[in-house]
Coordinates of C-alpha atoms and ligand atoms in Angstrom, one line a residue:
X113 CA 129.0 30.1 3.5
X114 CA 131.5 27.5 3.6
X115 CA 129.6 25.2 5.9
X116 CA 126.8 25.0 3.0
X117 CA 129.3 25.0 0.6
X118 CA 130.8 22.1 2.6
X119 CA 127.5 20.3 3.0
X120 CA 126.9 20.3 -0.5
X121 CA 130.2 18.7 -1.8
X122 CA 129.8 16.2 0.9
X123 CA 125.9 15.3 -0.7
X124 CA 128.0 15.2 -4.1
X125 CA 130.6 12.9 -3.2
X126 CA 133.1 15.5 -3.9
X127 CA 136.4 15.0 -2.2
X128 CA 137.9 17.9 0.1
X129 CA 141.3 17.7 0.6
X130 CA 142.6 19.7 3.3
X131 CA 146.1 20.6 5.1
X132 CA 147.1 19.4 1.3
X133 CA 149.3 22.4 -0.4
X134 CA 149.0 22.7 -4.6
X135 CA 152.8 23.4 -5.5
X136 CA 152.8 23.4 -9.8
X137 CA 151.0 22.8 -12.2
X138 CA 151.4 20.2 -14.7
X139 CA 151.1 20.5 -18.3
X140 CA 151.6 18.3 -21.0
X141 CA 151.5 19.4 -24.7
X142 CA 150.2 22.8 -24.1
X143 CA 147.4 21.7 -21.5
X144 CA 146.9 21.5 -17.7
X145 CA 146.3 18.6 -16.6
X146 CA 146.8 18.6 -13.1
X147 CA 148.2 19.4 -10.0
X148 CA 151.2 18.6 -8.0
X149 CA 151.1 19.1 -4.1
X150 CA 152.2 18.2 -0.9
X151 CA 150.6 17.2 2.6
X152 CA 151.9 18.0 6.3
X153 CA 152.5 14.4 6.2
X154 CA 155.1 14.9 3.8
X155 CA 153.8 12.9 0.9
X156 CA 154.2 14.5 -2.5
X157 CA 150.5 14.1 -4.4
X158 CA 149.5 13.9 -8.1
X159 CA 146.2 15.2 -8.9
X160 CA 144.7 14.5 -12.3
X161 CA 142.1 16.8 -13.8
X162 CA 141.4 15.3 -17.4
X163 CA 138.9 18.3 -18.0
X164 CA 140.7 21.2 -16.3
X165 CA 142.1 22.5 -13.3
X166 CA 140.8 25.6 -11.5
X167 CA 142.7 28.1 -9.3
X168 CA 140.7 29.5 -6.8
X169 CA 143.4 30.3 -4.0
X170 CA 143.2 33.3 -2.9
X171 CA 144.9 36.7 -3.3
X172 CA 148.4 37.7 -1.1
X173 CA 147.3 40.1 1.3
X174 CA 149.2 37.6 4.0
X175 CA 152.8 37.3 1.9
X176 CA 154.7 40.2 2.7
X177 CA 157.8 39.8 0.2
X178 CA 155.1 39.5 -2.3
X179 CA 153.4 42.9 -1.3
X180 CA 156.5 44.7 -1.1
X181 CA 157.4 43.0 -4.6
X182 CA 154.6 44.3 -5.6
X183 CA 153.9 47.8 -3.8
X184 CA 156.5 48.6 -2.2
X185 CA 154.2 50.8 0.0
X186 CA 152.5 47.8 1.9
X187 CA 155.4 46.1 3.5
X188 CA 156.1 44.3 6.7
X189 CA 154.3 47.5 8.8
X190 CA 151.0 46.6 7.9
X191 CA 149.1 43.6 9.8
X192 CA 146.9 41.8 7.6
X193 CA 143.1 40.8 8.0
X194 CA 143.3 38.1 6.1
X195 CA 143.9 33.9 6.9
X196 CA 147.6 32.6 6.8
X197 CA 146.9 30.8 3.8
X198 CA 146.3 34.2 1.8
X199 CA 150.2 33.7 0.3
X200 CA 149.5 34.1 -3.6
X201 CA 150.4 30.5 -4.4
X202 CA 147.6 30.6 -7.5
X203 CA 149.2 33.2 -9.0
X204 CA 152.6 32.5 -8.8
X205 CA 152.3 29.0 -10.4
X206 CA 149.9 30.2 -13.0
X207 CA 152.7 33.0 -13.7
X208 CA 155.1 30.4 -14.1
X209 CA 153.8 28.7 -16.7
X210 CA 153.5 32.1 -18.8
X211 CA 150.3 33.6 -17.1
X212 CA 149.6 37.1 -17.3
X213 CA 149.0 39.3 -13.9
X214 CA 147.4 42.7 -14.0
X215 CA 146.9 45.2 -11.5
X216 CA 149.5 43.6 -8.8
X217 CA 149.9 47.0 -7.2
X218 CA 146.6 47.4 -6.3
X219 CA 146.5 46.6 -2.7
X220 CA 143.2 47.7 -0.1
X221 CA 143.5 48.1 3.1
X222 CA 141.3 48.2 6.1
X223 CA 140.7 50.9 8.0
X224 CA 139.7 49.6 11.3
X225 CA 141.6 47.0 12.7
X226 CA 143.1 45.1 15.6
X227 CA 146.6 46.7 16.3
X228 CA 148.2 43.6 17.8
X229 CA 146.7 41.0 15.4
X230 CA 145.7 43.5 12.0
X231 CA 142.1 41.1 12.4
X232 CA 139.2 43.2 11.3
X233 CA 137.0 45.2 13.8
X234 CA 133.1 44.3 13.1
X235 CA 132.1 45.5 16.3
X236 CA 133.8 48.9 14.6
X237 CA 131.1 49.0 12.2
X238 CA 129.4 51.5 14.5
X239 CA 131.2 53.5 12.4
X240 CA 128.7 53.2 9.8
X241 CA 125.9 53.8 12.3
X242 CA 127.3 57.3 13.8
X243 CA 130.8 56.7 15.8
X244 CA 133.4 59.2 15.2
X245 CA 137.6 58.6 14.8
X246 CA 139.9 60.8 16.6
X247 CA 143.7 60.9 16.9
X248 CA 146.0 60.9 20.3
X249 CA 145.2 64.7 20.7
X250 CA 141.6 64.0 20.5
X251 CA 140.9 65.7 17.1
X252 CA 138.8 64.2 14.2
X253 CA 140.7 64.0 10.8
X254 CA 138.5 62.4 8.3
X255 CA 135.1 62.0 7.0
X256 CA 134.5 58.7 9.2
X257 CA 132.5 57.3 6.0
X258 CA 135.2 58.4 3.7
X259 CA 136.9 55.0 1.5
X260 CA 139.1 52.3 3.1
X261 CA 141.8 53.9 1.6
X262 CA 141.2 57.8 2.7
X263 CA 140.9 56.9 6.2
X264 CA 143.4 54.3 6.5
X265 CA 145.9 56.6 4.6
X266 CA 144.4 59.6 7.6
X267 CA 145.1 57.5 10.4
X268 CA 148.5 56.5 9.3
X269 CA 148.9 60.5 9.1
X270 CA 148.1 60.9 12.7
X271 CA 151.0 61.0 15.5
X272 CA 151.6 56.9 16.2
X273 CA 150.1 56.0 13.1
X274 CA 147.1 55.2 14.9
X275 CA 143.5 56.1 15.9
X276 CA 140.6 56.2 18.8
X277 CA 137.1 55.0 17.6
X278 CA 134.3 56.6 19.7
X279 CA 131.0 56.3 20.3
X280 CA 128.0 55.9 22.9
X281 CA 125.7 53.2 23.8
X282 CA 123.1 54.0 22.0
X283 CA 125.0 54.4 18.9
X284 CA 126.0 50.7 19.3
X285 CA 122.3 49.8 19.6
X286 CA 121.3 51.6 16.3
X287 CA 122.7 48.8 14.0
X288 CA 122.6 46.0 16.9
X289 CA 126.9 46.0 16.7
X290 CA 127.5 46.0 20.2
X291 CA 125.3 42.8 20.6
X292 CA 126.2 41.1 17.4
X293 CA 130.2 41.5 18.6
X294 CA 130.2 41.2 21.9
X295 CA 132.9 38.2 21.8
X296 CA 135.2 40.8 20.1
X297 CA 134.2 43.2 22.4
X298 CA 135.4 40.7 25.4
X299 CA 138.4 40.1 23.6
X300 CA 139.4 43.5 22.7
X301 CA 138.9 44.6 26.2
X302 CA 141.3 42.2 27.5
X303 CA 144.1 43.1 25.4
X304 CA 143.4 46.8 26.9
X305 CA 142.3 47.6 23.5
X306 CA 139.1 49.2 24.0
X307 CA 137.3 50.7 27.1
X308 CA 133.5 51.3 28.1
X309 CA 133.1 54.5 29.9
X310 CA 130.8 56.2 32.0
X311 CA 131.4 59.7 31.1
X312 CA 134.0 61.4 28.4
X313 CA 136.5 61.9 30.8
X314 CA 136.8 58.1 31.8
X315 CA 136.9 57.2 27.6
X316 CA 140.0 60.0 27.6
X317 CA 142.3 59.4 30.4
X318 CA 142.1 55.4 29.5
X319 CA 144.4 56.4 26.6
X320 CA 145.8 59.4 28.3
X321 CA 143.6 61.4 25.1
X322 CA 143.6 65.3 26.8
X323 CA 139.6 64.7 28.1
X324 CA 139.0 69.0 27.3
X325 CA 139.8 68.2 23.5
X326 CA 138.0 65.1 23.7
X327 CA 134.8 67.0 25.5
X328 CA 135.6 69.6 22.8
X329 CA 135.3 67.1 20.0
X330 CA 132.1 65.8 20.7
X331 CA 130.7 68.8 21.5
X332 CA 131.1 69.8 18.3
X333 CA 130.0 67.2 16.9
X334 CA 126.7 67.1 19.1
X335 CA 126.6 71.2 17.4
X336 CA 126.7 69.5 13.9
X337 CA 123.9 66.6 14.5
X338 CA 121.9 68.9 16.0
X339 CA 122.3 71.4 12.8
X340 CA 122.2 68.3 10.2
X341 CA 125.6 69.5 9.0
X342 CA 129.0 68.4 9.5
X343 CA 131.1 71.7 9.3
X344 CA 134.5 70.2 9.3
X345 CA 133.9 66.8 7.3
X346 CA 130.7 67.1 6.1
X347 CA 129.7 63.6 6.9
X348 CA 127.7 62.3 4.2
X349 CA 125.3 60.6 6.7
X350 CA 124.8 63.2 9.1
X351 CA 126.7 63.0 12.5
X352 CA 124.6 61.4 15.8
X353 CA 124.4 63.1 18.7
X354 CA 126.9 61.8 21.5
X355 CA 125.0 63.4 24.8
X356 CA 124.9 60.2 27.0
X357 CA 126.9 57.7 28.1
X358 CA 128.4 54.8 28.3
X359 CA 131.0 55.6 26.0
X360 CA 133.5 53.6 24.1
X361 CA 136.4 53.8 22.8
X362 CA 138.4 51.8 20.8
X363 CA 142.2 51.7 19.3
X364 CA 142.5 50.9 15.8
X365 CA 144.9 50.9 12.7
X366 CA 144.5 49.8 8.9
X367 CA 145.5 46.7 7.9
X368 CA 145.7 44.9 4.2
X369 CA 142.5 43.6 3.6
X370 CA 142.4 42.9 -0.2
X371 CA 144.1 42.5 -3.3
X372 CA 142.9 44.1 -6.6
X373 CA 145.5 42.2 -8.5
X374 CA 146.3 38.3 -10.1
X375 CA 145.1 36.5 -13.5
X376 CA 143.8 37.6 -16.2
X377 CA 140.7 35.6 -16.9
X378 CA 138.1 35.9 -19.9
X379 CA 134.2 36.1 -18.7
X380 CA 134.3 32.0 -19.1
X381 CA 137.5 32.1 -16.5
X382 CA 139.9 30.6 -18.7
X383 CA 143.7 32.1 -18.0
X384 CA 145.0 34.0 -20.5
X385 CA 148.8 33.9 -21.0
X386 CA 151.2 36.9 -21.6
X387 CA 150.5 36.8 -25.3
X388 CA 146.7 37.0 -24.9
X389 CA 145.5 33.6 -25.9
X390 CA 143.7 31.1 -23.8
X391 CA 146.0 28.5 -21.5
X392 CA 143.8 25.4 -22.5
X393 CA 143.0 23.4 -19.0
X394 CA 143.7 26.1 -16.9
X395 CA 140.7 28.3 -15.2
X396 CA 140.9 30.9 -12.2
X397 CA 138.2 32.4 -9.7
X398 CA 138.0 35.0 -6.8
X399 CA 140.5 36.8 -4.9
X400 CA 143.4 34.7 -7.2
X401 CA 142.0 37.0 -10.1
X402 CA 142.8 40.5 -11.2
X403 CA 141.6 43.5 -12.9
X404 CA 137.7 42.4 -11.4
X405 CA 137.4 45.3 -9.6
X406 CA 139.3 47.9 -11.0
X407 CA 142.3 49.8 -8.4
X408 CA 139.7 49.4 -5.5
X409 CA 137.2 47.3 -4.3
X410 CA 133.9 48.3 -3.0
X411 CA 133.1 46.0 0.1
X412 CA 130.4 43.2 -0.4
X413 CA 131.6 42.7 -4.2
X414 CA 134.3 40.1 -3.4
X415 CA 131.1 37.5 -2.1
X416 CA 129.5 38.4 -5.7
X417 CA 133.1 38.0 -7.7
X418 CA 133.8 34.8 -5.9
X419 CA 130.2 33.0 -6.2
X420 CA 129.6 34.1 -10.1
X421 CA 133.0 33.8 -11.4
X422 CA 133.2 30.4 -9.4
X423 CA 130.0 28.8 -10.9
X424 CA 131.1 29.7 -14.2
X425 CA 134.7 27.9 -13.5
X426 CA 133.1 25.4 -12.2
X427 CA 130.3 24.8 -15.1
X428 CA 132.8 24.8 -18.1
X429 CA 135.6 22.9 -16.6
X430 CA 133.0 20.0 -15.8
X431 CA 131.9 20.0 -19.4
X432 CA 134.9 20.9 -20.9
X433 CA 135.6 18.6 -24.0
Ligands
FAD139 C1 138.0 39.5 7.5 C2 137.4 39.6 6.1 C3 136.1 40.1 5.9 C4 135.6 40.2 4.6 N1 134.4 40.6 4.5 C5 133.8 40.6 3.2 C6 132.5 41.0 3.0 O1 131.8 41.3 3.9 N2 132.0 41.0 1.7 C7 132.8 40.7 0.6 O2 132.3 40.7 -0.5 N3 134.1 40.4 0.8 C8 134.6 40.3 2.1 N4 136.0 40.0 2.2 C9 136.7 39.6 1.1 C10 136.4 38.1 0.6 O3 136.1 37.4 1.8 C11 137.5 37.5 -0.1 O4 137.9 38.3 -1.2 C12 137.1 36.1 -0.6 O5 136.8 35.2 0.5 C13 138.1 35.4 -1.5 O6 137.6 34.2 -1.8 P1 138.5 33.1 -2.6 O7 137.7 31.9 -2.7 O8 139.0 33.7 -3.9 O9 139.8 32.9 -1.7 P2 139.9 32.5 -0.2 O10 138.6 32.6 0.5 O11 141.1 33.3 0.3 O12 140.2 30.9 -0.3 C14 141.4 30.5 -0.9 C15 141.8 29.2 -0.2 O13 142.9 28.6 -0.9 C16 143.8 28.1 0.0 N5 145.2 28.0 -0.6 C17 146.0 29.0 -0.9 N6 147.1 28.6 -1.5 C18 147.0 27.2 -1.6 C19 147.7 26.2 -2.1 N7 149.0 26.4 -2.7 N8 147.2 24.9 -2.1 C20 146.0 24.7 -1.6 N9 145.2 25.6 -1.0 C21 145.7 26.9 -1.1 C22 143.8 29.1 1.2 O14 144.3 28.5 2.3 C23 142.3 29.4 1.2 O15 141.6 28.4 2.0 C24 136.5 39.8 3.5 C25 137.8 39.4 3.7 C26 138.3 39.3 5.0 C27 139.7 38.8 5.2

């Protein structure tokens, strides 16, 4: 996305500044109309926007005072999927010119991540094609399509805090995730963090999981497929037989992935201020937003927020009067 993005401002002439941090925002009688900021170079920068300036910075899933200021229940023992620049900066300089924030505490995490880095597993998204999650003792816990926030609150449940995601070959092959992630794969595997197995018992002792619990599990949930019904979780899907291998298996943990929370925007993005009027100059899109998507975010609906809300900044800033 970015690279067309990119391709296009450079067709339009349109100046990127990168490695360039937005510090304040200036107003003068009433009105934004700019930017202050700083580059690594060390150069304080003045940015003049005679029609309107528009905040489209991110959320603060990466600033860890902020979370805990926030929720106190998503501190510094979460990771974080999101890129270092993910710090909150929008809404803390909108706030301080009298902004209003809603629904700060809102914070997603999730579910399946890296446990050394908190970097989202997409080669995990055999989850959604049939692999199951099991803790140290080799038990399932969860409904392995339940929400982010049911099966990242499970795992944190489980002894360590952590989980096992299993499944077989063919499961990988089903949605084409083992081929489409195979550099995560690579990666993963040389941090020790997942293994591929020839039989059950090599998947268990590789994370010293008992292997008759483990055999137990899957045997149960080879029962289940077989029956189309998921006695313990009732997975809404319908569980997929686990009979051959190779097997995988893969350590994961949640990690904050979103936040629900930031400024208050109208549907033509302007900020709104504490008192509920209209901070002429001043428009907001994306993650620096709040109260978009309610307490929790269904995945996929951040691309949507981002691209409509953004072309609607972007529209009525240029041809503000
Ligand atoms: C790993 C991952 C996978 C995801 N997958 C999906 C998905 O499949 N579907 C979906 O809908 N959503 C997904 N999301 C969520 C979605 O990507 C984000 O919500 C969305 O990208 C937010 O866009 P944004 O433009 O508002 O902010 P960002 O994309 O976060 O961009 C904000 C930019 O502003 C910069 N910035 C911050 N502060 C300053 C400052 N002071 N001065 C200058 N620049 C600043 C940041 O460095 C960053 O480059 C995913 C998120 C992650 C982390």
């Amino acid at each position: 996305m970015i690279t067309k993005y990119k391709m296009k401002a450079d067709e339009l002439g349109i100046p990127v500044k990168t490695e360039t941090e937005a510090t304040e925002l200036i107003v003068e009688d009433g009105k934004v109309v700019g930017v202050k900021a700083k580059n690594t170079a060390g150069q304080d920068l003045t940015f003049k926007a005679n029609k309107g300036v528009i905040l489209a910075t991110g959320g603060f899933g990466a600033n860890i005072e902020m979370r805990e200021k926030y929720n106190a229940e998503y501190g510094a023992e979460y990771l974080t999927t999101d890129a270092a620049g993910t710090t909150g900066d929008g809404i803390v300089m909108a706030e301080a010119i009298g902004a209003q924030l809603v629904d700060m505490e809102y914070i997603q995490t999730y579910p399946v991540c890296n446990p050394e880095t908190g970097v989202i597993s997409l080669l995990a998204d055999s989850r959604f094609d049939g692999a199951i999650l099991v803790n140290q003792e080799g038990n399932r816990f969860v409904e392995e399509l339940e929400r982010r926030d049911v099966i990242s609150r499970a795992i944190l449940a489980q002894p360590g805090g952590y989980a096992y995601q299993v499944w077989t070959q063919h499961i990988g092959e089903i949605g084409g995730t083992l081929e489409a992630h195979q550099e995560e794969f690579e990666m993963l595997e040389k941090q020790g963090l997942i293994h591929k197995a020839e039989t059950i018992e090599e998947a268990a002792e590789f994370f010293n999981v008992p292997v008759d619990a483990l055999k137990a599990t899957i045997e149960r949930v080879n029962t289940f497929a077989a029956n189309g019904k998921d006695e313990d979780f009732n997975h809404r899907a319908g569980l997929v037989a686990m009979t051959e291998g190779p097997f995988y298996i893969q350590k994961a943990v949640p990690s904050i992935h979103h936040t629900m929370g930031g400024i208050v925007i109208d549907v033509d993005t302007h900020v709104i201020d504490v008192n509920g009027n209209v901070i002429p100059g001043l428009y907001a899109a994306g993650e620096v937003t709040g109260g978009i998507h309610g307490s929790n975010r269904l995945g996929g609906n951040a691309i949507a927020d981002i691209t409509v809300f953004g072309r609607t900044a972007g529209v009525n800033a240029a041809t503000a009067q």
